[in-house]
Coordinates of C-alpha atoms (C1' of nucleotides) in Angstrom, one line a residue:
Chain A
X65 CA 32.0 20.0 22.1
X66 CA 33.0 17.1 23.7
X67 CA 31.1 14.7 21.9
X68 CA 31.1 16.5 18.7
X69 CA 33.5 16.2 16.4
X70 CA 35.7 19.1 14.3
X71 CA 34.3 20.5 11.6
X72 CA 34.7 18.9 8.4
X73 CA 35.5 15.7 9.3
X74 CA 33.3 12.5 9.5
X75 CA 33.3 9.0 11.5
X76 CA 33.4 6.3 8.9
X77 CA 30.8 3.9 10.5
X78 CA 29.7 0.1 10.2
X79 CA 28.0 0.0 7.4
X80 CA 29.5 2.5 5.4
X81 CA 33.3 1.8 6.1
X82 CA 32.8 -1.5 3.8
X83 CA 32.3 0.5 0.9
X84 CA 35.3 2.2 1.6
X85 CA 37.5 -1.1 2.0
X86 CA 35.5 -2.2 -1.4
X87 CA 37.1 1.2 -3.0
X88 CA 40.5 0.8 -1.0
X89 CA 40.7 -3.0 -2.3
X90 CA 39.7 -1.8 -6.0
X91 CA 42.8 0.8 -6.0
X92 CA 45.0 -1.9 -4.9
X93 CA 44.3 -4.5 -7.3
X94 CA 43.8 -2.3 -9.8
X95 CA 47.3 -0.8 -9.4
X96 CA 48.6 -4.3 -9.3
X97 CA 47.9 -4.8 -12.4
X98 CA 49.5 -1.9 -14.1
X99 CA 52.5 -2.5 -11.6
X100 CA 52.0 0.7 -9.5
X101 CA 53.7 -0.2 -5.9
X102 CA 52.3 1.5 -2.6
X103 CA 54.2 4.0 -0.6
X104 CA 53.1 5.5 2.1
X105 CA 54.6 8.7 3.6
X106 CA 53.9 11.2 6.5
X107 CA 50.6 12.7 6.9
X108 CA 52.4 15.7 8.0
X109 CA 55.2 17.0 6.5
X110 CA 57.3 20.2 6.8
X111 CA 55.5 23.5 5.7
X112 CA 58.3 24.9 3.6
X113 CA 57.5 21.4 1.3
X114 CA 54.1 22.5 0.3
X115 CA 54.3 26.2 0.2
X116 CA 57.4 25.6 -2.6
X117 CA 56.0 22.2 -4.0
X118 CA 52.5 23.3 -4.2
X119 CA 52.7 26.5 -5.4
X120 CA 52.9 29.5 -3.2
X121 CA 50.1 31.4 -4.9
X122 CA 47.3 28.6 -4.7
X123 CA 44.5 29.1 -2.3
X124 CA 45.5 25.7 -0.6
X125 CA 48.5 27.1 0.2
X126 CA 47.4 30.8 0.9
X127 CA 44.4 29.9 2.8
X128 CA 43.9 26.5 3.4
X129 CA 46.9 24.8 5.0
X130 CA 46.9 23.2 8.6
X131 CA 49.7 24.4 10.0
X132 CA 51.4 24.2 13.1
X133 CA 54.3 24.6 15.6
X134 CA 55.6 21.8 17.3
X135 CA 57.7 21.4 20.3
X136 CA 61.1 22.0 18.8
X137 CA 59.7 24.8 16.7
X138 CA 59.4 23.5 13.5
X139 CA 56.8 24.7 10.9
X140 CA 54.8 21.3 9.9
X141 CA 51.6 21.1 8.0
X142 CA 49.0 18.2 7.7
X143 CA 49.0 17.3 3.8
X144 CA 46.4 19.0 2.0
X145 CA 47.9 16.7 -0.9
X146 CA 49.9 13.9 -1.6
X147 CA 52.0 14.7 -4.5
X148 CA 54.5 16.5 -2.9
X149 CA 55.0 14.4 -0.2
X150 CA 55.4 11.4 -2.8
X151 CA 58.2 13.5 -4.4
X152 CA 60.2 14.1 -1.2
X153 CA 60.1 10.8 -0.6
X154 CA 61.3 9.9 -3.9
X155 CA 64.2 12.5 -3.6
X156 CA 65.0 11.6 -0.1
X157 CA 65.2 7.9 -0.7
X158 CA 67.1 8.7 -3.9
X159 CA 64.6 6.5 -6.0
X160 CA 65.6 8.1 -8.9
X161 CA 68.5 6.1 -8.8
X162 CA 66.1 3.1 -10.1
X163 CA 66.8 2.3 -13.9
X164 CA 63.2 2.0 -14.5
X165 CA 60.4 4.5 -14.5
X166 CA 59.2 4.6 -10.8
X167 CA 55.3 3.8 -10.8
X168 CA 54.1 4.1 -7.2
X169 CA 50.6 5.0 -5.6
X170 CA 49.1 5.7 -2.2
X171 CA 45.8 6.1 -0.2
X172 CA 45.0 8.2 2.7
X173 CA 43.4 11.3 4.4
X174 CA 44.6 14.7 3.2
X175 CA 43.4 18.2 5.4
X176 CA 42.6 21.6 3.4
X177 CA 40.6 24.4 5.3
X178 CA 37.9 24.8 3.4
X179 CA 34.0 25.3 4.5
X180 CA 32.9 22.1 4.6
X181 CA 30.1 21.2 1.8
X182 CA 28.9 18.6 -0.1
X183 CA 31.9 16.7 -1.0
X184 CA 34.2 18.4 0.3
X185 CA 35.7 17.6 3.7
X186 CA 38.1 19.5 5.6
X187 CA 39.7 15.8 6.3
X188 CA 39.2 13.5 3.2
X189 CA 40.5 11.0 1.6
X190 CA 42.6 10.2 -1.5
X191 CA 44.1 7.5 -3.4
X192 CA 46.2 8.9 -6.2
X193 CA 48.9 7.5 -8.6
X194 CA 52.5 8.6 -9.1
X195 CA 55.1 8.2 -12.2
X196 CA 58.6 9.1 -12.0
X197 CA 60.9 9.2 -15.0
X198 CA 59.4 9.5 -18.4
X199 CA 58.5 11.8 -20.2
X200 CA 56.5 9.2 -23.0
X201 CA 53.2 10.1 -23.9
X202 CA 52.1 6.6 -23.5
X203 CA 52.8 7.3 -19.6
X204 CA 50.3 9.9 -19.9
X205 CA 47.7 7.9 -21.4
X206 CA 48.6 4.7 -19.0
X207 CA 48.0 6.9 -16.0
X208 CA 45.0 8.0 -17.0
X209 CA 43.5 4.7 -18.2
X210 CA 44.6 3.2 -14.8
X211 CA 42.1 5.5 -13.2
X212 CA 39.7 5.1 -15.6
X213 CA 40.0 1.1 -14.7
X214 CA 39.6 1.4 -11.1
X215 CA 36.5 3.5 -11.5
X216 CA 35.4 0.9 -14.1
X217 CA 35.9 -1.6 -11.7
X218 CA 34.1 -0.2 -9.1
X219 CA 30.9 0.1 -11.2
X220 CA 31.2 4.0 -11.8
X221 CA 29.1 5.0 -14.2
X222 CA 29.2 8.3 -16.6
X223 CA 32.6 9.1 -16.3
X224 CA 34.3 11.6 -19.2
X225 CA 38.0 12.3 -19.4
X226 CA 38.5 16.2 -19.8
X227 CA 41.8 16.6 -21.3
X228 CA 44.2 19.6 -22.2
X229 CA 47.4 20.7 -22.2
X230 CA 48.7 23.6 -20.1
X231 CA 52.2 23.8 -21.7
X232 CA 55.5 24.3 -20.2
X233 CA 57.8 26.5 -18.7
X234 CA 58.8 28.4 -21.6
X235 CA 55.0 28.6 -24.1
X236 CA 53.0 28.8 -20.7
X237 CA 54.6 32.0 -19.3
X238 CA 54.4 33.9 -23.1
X239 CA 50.7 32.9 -23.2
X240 CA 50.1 34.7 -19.8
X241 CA 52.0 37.5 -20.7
X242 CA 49.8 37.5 -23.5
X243 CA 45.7 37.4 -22.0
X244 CA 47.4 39.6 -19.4
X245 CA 48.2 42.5 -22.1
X246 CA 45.6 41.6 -24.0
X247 CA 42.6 42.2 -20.9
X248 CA 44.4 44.2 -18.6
X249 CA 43.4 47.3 -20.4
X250 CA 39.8 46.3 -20.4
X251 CA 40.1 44.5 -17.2
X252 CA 37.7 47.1 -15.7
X253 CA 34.8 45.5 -18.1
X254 CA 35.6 41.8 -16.3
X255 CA 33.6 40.5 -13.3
X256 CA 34.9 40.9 -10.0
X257 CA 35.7 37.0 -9.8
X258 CA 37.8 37.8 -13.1
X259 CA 39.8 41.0 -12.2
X260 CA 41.4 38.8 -9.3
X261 CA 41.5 36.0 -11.9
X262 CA 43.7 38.2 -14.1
X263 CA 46.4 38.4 -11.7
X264 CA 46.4 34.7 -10.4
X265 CA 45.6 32.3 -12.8
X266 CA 44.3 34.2 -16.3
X267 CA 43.6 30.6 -17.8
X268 CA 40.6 30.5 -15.6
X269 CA 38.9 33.3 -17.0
X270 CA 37.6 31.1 -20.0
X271 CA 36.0 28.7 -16.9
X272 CA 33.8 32.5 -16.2
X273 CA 30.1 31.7 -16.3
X274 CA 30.0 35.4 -16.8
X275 CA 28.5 36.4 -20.4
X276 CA 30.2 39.1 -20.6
X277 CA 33.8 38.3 -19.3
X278 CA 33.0 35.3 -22.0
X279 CA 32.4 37.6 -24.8
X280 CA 35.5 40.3 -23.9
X281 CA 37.5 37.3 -24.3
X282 CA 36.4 37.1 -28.0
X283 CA 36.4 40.5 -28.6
X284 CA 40.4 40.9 -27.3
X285 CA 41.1 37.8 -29.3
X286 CA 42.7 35.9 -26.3
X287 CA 44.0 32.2 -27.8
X288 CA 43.7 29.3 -25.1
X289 CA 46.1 27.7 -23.9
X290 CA 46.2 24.5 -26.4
X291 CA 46.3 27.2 -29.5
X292 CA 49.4 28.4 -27.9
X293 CA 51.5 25.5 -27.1
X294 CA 55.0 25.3 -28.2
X295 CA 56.1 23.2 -30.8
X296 CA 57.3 20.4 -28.0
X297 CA 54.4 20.8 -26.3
X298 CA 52.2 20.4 -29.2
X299 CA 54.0 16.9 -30.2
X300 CA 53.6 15.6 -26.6
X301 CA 50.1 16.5 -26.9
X302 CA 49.4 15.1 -30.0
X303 CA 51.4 11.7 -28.1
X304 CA 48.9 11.4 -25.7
X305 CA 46.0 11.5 -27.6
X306 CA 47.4 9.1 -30.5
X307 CA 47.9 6.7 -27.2
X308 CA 44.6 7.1 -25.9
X309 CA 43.0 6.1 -29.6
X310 CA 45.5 3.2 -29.5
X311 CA 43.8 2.4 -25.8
X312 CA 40.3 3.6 -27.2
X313 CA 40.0 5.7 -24.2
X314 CA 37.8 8.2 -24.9
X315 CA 38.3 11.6 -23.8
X316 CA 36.8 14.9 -24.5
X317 CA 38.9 17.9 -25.1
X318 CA 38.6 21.0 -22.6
X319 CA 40.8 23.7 -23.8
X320 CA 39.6 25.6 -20.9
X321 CA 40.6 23.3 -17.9
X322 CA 43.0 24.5 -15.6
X323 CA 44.3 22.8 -12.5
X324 CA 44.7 24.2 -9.6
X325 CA 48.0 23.6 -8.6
X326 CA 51.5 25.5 -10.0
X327 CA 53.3 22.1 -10.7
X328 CA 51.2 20.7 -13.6
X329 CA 52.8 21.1 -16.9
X330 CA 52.0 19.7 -20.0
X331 CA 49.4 17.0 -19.6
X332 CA 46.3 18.1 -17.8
X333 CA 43.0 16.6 -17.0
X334 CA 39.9 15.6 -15.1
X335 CA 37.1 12.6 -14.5
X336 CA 33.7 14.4 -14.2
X337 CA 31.3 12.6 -13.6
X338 CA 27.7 14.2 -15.3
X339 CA 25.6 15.6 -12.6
X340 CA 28.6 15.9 -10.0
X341 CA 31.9 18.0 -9.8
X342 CA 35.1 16.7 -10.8
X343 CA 35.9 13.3 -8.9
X344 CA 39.6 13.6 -9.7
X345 CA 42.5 14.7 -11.7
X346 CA 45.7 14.9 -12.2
X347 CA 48.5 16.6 -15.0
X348 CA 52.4 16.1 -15.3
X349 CA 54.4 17.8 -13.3
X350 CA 58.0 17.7 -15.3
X351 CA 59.5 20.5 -12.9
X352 CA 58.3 19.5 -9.4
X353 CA 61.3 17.3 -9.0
X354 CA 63.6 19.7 -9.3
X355 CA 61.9 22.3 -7.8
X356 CA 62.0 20.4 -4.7
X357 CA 65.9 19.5 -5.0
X358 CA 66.2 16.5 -7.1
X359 CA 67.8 16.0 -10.2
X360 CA 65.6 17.0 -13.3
X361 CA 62.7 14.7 -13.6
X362 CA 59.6 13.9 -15.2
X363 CA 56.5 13.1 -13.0
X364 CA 52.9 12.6 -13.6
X365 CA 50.1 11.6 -11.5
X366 CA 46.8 11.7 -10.5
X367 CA 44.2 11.7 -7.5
X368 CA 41.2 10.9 -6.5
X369 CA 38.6 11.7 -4.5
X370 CA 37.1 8.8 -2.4
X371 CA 34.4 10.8 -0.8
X372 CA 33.4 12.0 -4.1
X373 CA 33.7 8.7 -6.0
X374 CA 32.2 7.0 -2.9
X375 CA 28.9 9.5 -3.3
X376 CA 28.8 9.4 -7.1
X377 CA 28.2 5.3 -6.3
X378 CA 25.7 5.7 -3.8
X379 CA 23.7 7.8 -5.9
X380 CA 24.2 5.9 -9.0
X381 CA 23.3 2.2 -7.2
X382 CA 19.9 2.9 -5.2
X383 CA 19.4 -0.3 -4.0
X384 CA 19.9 -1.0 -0.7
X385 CA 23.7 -2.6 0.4
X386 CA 23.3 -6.0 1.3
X387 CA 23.8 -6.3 4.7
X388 CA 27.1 -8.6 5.0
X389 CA 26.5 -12.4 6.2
X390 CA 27.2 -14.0 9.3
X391 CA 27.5 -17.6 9.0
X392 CA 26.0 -18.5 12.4
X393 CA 24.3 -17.2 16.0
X394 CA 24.4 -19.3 18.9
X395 CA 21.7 -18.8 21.2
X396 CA 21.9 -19.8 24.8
X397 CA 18.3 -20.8 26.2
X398 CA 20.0 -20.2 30.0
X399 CA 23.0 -19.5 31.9
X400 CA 24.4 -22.8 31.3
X401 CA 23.3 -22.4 27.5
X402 CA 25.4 -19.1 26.8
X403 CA 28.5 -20.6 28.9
X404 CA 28.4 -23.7 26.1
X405 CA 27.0 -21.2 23.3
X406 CA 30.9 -19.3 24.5
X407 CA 32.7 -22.5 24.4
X408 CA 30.4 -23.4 20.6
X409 CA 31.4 -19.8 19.7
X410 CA 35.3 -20.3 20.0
X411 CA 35.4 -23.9 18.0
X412 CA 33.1 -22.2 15.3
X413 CA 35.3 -19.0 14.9
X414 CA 38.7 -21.1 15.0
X415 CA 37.0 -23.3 11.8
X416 CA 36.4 -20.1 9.6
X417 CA 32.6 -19.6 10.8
X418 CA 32.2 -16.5 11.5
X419 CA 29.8 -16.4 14.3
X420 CA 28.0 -14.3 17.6
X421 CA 25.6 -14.4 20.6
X422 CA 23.4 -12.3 22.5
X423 CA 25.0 -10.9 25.3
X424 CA 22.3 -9.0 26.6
X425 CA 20.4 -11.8 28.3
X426 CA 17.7 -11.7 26.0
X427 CA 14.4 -13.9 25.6
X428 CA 15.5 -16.5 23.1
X429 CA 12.8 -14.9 20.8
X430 CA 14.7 -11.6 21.2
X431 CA 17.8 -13.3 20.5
X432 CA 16.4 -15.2 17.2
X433 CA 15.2 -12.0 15.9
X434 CA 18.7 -10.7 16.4
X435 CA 19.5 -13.8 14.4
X436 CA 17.6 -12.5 11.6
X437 CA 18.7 -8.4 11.9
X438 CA 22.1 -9.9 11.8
X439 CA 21.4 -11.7 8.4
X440 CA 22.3 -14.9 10.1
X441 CA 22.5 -18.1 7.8
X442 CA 22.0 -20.5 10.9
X443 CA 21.3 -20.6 14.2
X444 CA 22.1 -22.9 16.9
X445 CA 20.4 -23.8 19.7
X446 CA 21.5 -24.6 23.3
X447 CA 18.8 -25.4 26.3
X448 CA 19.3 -27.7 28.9
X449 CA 18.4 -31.0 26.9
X450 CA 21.4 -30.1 24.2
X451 CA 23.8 -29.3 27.1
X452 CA 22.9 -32.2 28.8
X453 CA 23.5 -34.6 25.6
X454 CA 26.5 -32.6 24.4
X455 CA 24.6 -31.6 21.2
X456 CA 23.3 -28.6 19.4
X457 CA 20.0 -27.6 17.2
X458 CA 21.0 -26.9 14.0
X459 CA 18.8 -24.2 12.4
X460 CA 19.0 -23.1 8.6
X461 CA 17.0 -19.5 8.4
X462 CA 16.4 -19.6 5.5
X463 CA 14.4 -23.0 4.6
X464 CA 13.2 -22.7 8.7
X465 CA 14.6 -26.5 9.0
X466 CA 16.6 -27.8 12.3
X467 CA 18.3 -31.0 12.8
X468 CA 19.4 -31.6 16.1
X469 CA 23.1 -32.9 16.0
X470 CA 26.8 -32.9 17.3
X471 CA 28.9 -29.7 17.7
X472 CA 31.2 -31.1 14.6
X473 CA 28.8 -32.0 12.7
X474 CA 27.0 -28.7 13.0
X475 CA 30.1 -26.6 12.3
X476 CA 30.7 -29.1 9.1
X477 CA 27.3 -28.2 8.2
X478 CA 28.2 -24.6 8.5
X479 CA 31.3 -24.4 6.7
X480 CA 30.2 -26.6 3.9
X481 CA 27.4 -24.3 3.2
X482 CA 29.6 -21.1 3.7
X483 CA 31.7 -21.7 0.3
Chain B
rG186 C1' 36.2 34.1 2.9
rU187 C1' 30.8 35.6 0.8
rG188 C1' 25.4 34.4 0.6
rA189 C1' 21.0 31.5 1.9
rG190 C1' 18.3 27.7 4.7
rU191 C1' 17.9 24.3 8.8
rG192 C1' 18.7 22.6 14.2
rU193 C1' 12.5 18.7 18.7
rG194 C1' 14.0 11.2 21.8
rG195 C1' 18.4 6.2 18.5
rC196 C1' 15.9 7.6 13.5
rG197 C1' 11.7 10.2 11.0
rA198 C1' 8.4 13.9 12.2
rA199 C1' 4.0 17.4 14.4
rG200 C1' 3.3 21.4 17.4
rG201 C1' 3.4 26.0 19.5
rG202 C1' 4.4 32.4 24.7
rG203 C1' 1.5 29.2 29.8
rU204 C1' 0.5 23.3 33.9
rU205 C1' 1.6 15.6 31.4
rA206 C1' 5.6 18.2 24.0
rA207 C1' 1.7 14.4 19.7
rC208 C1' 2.5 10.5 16.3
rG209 C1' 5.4 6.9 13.4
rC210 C1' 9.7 3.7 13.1
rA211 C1' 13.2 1.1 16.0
rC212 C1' 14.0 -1.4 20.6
rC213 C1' 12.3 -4.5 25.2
rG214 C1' 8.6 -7.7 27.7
rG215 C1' 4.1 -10.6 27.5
rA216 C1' 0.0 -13.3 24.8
rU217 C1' 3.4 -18.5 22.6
rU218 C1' 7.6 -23.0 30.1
rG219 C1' 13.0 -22.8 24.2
rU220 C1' 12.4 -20.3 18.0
rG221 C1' 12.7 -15.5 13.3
rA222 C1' 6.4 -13.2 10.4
rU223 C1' 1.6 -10.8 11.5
rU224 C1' -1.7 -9.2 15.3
rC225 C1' -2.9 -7.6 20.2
rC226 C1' -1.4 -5.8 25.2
rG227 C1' 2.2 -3.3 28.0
rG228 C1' 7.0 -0.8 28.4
rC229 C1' 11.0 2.5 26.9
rA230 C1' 14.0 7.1 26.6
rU231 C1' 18.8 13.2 30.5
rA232 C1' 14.2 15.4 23.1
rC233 C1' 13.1 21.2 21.8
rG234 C1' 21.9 22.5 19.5
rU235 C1' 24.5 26.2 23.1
rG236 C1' 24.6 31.0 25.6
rG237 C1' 22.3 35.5 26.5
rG238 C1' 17.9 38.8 26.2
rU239 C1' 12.5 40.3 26.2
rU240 C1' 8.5 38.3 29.5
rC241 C1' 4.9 36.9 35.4
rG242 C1' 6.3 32.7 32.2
rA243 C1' 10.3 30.9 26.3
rU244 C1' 11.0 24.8 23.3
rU245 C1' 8.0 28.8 20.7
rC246 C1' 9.8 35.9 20.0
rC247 C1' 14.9 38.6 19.6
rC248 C1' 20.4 38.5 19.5
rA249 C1' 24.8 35.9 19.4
rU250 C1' 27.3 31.4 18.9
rC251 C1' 28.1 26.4 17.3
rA252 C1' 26.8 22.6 13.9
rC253 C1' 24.7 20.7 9.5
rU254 C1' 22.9 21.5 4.3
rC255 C1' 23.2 24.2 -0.3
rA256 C1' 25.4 27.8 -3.6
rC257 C1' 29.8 31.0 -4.8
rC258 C1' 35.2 31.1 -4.7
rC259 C1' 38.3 27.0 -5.2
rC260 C1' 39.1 22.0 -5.4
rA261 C1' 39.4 15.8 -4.9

RNA sequence: GUGAGUGUGGCGAAGGGGUUAACGCACCGGAUUGUGAUUCCGGCAUACGUGGGUUCGAUUCCCAUCACUCACCCCA
């Protein structure tokens, strides 16, 4: 136990934690450029937040929350999500005093309790974008180009836009009310899955890979969701798309997608990669504001997954990751060799040069081989003649060619070829 | 939460109720008094997930447990 760690979580190791900077950097710029601004907020936040934000009836808040007690007996609860934290923070710091839409975004881990499995970590990670205070289709479709343009960026390959609508307050209840009268008296005919479907979340019964539950559907005449929009909704829909042609952002429709959170309203939609699950989504939120004790607000975001958009990478660019450079490795030959190879070391480093030794007191064939499984560009040499002369051998790896020479020359040398 | 599979050194991997558990990779030293490859020689490591049980004896069989993997549910 001791040197194992909890379930569902992962070390981010050399090697692997550059791709995630690579991703982290691509968010940032990316967001940059559509003028999304970072905030960051707690990683735990009171309970009573998520369990009204998020939606009481979810199974992230009925079964997969980490809660906990702390010493002044307060209910808090590691994230499993970053929206609602977002829209505290916007509400607490009374951002909605801004006269401009408020476009923020945010990386970080979130927790759910889950069984771990492929993908899906009981600590991951997401990046996800936030948009206070419109209610303009052309928000819609800006937010979800912006995601579309990091993953672009990035090199992601493959990836759809599922898009629906999932209504509002007022046409999303009627339709409910509807499937719910319209299967309940047959409801004994759906799959188990489906019967507790009917009662939490009827939308997802036209997601059933069940035959049958698929064809009881057709036989009660149950409309989706995007035949049963209101007239409101149906013009905000029709926004979005009309913005995404003006983008040419494809997308496909999905009248059956469903989110799993309460707060989406309206806009709804997901980027699937072919082969792989979902590797985000997002949906507007118009009522989460509110709901949370602000004044009335629209709100739309995303998230994504960086496990999932870190996999979908791996697998989609076999090659191997180039190993990052180092500019130069300083090998001592003998004692007084490493204590000039330290002192070579320090001018180097403060120059830019990013440079190492052995420190292992290795053979100075072990230590040129470390050279090499370091991807070293040079190496320089110091024995007792180039201590003694105040000098250093000057060794490209590559073309095998060494010139013996002063310190400042070699670093010169170094740095000039480093650009 | 449900179901299935797996767990042998740093990594990969064989084996199998009985005294020293293969092999490969990696790593270290030497052949080459101070130079990256190949080759050869030598070296290396608290390795059978953990806890019980059966047995004269278990890493091997049984049970439990933990972890990992995959699927379902759900989600990013």
């Amino acid at each position: 136990m001791l040197t194992q760690r909890p379930r569902g979580t992962s070390d981010i190791l050399p090697g692997v934690s550059e791709q995630w900077q690579r991703l982290e950097q691509a968010v940032r710029d990316t967001c940059r450029l559509y003028n999304f601004k970072e905030i960051r907020t707690p990683v735990f936040e009171h309970t009573e937040l998520f369990a009204r934000g998020v939606g009481e009836t979810t199974d992230i808040v009925e079964k997969e929350m980490y809660t906990f007690t702390d010493r002044g007996d307060r209910s808090l609860t590691l994230r499993p999500e970053g929206t609602a934290g977002v829209v505290r923070a916007y509400v607490e710091n009374k951002l909605f005093g801004s006269p401009d839409a408020v476009k923020m975004y945010y990386v970080g881990p979130m927790f759910r309790y889950e069984k771990p499995q492929k993908g899906r970590d009981r600590q991951f990670h997401q990046y996800g974008c936030e948009v206070f205070g419109s209610e303009d289709p052309g928000v819609d479709a800006e937010v979800i180009a912006l995601n579309l343009h990091i993953l672009d960026n990035l090199g992601v390959k493959g990836v759809t836009v599922e898009l629906n609508s999932v209504g509002c307050s007022v046409c999303r209840p009627l339709h409910k009310k509807d499937m719910i009268e319209r299967l309940l008296p047959v409801a004994d005919r759906l799959c188990k899955d489906c019967q507790a479907r009917l009662e939490k979340n009827p939308l997802r019964i036209f997601d059933c890979k069940n035959e049958s539950c698929q064809a009881l559907l057709k036989e009660v005449g149950a409309p989706t969701i995007a035949e049963s929009l209101c007239d409101e909704c149906q013009t905000h829909f029709s926004g979005v798309q009309g913005a995404l042609d003006a983008m040419d952002v494809d997308y496909r429709l999905n009248p059956y997608l469903v989110r799993g959170l309460d707060y989406y309203t309206r806009t709804a939609w997901e980027y699937v990669v072919e082969g792989f699950s979902s590797i985000g989504g997002g949906g507007r939120y118009n009522g989460l504001v509110a709901q949370v004790g602000g004044p009335e607000t629209p709100g739309i975001g995303f998230a994504g997954g960086m496990e999932r958009v870190l996999m979908v990478l791996a697998e989609q660019s076999k090659e191997a990751v180039e190993l990052p450079l180092l500019d130069l490795y300083v090998v001592g030959v003998d004692a007084s060799g490493q204590l000039a190879a330290a002192k070579l070391l320090q001018q180097a480093r403060k120059s830019g040069v990013s440079a190492d030794r052995d420190y292992l007191q290795r053979s100075v064939k072990a230590q040129f081989k470390a050279a090499d499984r370091l991807n070293a560009r040079y190496v320089a040499v110091l024995g007792e003649t180039e201590v003694a002369q105040g000098r250093v051998a000057l060794k490209n790896l590559a073309t095998g060619e060494q010139v013996d020479m002063t310190w400042a020359d070699a670093i010169l040398q170094v740095q000039q070829r480093g650009v």
